[in-house]
Coordinates of C-alpha atoms in Angstrom, one line a residue:
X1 CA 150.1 157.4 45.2
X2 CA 152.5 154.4 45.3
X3 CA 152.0 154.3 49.1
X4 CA 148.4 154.0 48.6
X5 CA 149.3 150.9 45.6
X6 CA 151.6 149.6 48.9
X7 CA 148.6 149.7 51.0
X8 CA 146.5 148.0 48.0
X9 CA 148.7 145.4 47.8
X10 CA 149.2 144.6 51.4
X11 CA 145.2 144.6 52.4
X12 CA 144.9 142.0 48.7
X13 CA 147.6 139.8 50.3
X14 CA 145.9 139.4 53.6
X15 CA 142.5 139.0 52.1
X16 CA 144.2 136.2 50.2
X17 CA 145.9 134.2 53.3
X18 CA 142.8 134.8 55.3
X19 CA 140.7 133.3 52.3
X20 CA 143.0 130.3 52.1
X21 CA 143.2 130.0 56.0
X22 CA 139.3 129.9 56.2
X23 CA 139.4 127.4 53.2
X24 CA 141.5 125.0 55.2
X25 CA 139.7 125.3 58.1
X26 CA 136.4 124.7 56.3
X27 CA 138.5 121.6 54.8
X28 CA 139.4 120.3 57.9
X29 CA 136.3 121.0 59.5
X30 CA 134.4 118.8 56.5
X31 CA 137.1 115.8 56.6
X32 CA 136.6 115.1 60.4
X33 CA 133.0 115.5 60.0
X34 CA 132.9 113.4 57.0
X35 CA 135.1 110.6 58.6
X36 CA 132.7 111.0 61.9
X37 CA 129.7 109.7 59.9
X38 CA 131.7 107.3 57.9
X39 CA 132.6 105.4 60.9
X40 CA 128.6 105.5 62.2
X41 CA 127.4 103.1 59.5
X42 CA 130.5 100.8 58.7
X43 CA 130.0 97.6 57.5
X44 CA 133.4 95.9 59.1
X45 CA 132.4 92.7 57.4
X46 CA 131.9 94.7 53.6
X47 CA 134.8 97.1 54.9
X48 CA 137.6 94.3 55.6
X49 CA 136.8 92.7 51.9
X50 CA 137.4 95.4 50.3
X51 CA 140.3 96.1 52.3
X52 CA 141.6 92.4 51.3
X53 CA 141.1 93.6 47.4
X54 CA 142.8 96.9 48.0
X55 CA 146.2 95.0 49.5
X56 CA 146.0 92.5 47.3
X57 CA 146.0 95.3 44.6
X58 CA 148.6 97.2 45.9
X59 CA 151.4 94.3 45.8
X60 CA 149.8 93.1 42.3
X61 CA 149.7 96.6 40.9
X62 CA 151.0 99.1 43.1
X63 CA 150.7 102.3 41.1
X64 CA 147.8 101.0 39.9
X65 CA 146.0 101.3 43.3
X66 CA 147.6 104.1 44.2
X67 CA 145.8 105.8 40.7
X68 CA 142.5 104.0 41.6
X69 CA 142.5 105.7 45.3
X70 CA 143.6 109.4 44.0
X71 CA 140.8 109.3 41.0
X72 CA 138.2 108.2 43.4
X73 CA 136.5 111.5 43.3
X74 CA 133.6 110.1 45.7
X75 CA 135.8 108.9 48.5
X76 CA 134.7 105.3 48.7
X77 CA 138.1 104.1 49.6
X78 CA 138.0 106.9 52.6
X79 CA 136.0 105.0 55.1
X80 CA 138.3 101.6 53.7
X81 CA 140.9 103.9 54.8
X82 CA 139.9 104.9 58.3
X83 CA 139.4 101.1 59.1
X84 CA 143.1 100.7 58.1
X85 CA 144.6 103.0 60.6
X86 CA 142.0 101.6 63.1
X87 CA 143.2 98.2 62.7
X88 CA 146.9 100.0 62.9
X89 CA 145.8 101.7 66.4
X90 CA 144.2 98.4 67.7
X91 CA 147.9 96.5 66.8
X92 CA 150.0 98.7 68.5
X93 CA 147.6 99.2 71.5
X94 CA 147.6 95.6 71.6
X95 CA 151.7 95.3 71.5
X96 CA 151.9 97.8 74.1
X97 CA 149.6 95.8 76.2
X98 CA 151.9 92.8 76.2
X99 CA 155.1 94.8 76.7
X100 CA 153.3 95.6 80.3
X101 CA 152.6 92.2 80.9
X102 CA 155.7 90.3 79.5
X103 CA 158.3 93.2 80.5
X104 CA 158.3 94.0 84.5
X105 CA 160.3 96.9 83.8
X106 CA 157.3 98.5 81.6
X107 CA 154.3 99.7 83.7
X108 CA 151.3 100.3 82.0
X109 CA 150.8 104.8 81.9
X110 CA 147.8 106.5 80.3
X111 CA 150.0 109.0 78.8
X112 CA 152.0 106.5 77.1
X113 CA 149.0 104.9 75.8
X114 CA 147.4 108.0 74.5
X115 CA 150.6 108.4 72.5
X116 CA 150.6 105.2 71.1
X117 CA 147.0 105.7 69.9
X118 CA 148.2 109.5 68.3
X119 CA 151.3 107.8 66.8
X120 CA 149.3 105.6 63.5
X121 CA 147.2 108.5 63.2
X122 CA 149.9 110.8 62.8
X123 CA 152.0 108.9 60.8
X124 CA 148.4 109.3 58.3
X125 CA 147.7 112.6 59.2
X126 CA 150.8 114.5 58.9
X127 CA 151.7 113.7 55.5
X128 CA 148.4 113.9 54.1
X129 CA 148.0 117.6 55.5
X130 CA 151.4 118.2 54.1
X131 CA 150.5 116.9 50.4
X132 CA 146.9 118.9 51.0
X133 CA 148.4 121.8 51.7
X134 CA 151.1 121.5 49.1
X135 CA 148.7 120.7 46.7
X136 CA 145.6 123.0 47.1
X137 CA 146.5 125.9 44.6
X138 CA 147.7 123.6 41.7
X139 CA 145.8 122.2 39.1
X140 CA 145.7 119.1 40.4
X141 CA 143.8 120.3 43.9
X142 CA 143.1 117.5 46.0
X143 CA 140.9 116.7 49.3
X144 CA 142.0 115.9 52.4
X145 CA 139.8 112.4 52.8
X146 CA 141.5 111.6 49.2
X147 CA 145.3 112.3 50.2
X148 CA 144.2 110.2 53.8
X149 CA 143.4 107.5 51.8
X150 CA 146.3 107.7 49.5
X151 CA 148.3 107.7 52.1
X152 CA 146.9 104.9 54.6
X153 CA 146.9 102.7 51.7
X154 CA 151.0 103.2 50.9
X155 CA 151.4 103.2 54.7
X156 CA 150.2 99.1 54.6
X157 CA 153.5 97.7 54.5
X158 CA 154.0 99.2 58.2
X159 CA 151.0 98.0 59.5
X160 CA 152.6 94.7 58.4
X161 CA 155.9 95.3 60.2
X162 CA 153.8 96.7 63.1
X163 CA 152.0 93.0 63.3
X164 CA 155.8 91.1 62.4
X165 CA 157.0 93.3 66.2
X166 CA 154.5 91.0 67.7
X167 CA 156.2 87.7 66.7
X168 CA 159.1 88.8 68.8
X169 CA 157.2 88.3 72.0
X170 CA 157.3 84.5 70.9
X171 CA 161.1 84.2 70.8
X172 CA 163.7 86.7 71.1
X173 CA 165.2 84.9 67.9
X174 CA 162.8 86.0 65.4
X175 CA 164.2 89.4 65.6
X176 CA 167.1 88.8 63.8
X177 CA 164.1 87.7 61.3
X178 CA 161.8 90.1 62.0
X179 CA 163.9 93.3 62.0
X180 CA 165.5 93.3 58.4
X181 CA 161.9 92.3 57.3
X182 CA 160.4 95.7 59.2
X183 CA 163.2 98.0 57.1
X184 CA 162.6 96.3 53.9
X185 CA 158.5 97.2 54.7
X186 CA 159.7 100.8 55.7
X187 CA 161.5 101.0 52.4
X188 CA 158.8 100.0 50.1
X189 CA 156.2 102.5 52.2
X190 CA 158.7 105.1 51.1
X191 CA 159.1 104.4 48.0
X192 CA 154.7 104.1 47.6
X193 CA 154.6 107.5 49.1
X194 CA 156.8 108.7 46.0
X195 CA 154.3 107.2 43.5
X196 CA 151.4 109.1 45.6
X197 CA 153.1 112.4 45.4
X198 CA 153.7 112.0 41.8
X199 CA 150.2 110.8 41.1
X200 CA 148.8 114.0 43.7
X201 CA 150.6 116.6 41.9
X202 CA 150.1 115.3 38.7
X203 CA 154.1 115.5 37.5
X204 CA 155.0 114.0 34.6
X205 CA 158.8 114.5 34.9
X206 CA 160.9 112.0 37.3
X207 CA 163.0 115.0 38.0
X208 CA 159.9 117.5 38.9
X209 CA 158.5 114.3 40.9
X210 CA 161.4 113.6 42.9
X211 CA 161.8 117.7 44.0
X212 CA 158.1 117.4 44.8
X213 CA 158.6 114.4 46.9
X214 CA 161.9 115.9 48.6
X215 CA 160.1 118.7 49.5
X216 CA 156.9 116.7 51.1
X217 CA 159.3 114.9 52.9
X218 CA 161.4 117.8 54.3
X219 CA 158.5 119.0 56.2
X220 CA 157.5 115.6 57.3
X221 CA 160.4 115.9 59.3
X222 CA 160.3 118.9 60.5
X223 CA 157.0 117.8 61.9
X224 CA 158.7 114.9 63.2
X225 CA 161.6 116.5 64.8
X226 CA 158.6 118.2 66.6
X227 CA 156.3 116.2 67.3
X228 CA 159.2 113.5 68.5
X229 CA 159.5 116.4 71.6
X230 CA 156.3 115.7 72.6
X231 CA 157.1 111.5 72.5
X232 CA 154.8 110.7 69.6
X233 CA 156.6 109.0 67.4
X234 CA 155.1 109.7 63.3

């Protein structure tokens, strides 16, 4: 009898992973298709104003913005969102570009460039699957195109620092300029990300929010250690 209860148990457990393995597949299947037809009928013009507001929110009223992204249950920040990593893809394609042409030493490689192009959407993707995943059997269940947009808005400030590296190929001076600048960016992206996880999970309590956020970031860096084998850097 109890072996049958075992049995029971065991066959209720791997109906259970294989429901919430199919439901993140079904997820991931509905984000990329979602994003695919996003980008089809994107006004850049309508898109890059509303990407001005959003910025100009975030510095004015951080967690503010960061609220306004989360409670957009309709995703109209998503495709504002994709554009943002875009531009991020097109900066550092474009600063790898001039390393090949300024620095003999650097020949252009296809491999190297794919990486580049993985590394922005990454550094989007990663932690937005980790909060997604984190997130999907609580109360506060999220989407995936929501926690991408959360987190390409907080991940602005590196973009910045991203278009600061190219003032560096004007004078080798400006990167005793430049290079405090980029860890004072990386700092505040951090500390956004800690707002988004609070606002995702819905804490309350500094204390729950900061275990929460500690344990986001944990795996973020397991992934990184990863991923940093296979020379993309997130």
């Amino acid at each position: 009898m109890e072996e049958n209860n075992e049995e029971v148990k065991q066959e209720e457990v791997k109906s259970e992973e294989t429901s919430k393995n199919e439901g993140i597949k079904n997820e991931a299947k509905e984000t990329f298709k979602q994003a695919k037809e996003q980008m089809k009928d994107i006004n850049f013009k309508e898109e890059a104003k509303k990407g001005k507001g959003l910025i100009g929110k975030l510095f004015k009223n951080p967690i503010g913005a960061i609220k306004e992204v989360i409670q957009d249950k309709d995703n109209k920040v998503f495709k504002t969102a994709l554009l943002i990593v875009a531009l991020w893809i097109v900066i550092v394609l474009v600063d790898y570009i001039i390393d090949c042409i300024v620095y003999k030493y650097i020949k252009f490689n296809i491999l190297t460039l794919i990486k580049n192009v993985l590394g922005p959407v990454a550094k989007v993707l990663v932690p937005a699957a980790i909060i997604y995943m984190l997130n999907k059997d609580k109360e506060s269940k999220t989407t995936m195109p929501t926690a991408i947009s959360a987190v390409a808005l907080v991940k602005i400030p590196l973009i910045i620092s991203a278009v600061l590296s190219l003032l560096t190929m004007i004078s080798s001076g400006m990167y005793y300029i430049v290079n405090p600048l980029k860890g004072f960016l990386g700092v505040i992206s951090t500390v956004l990300m800690f707002f988004v996880v609070k606002e995702m999970f819905n804490e309350k309590e500094n204390e729950q929010a900061i275990k929460t956020f500690a344990k986001v970031m944990a795996i973020y860096y397991i992934c990184y250690f990863v991923l940093s084998f296979l020379g993309i850097s997130i």
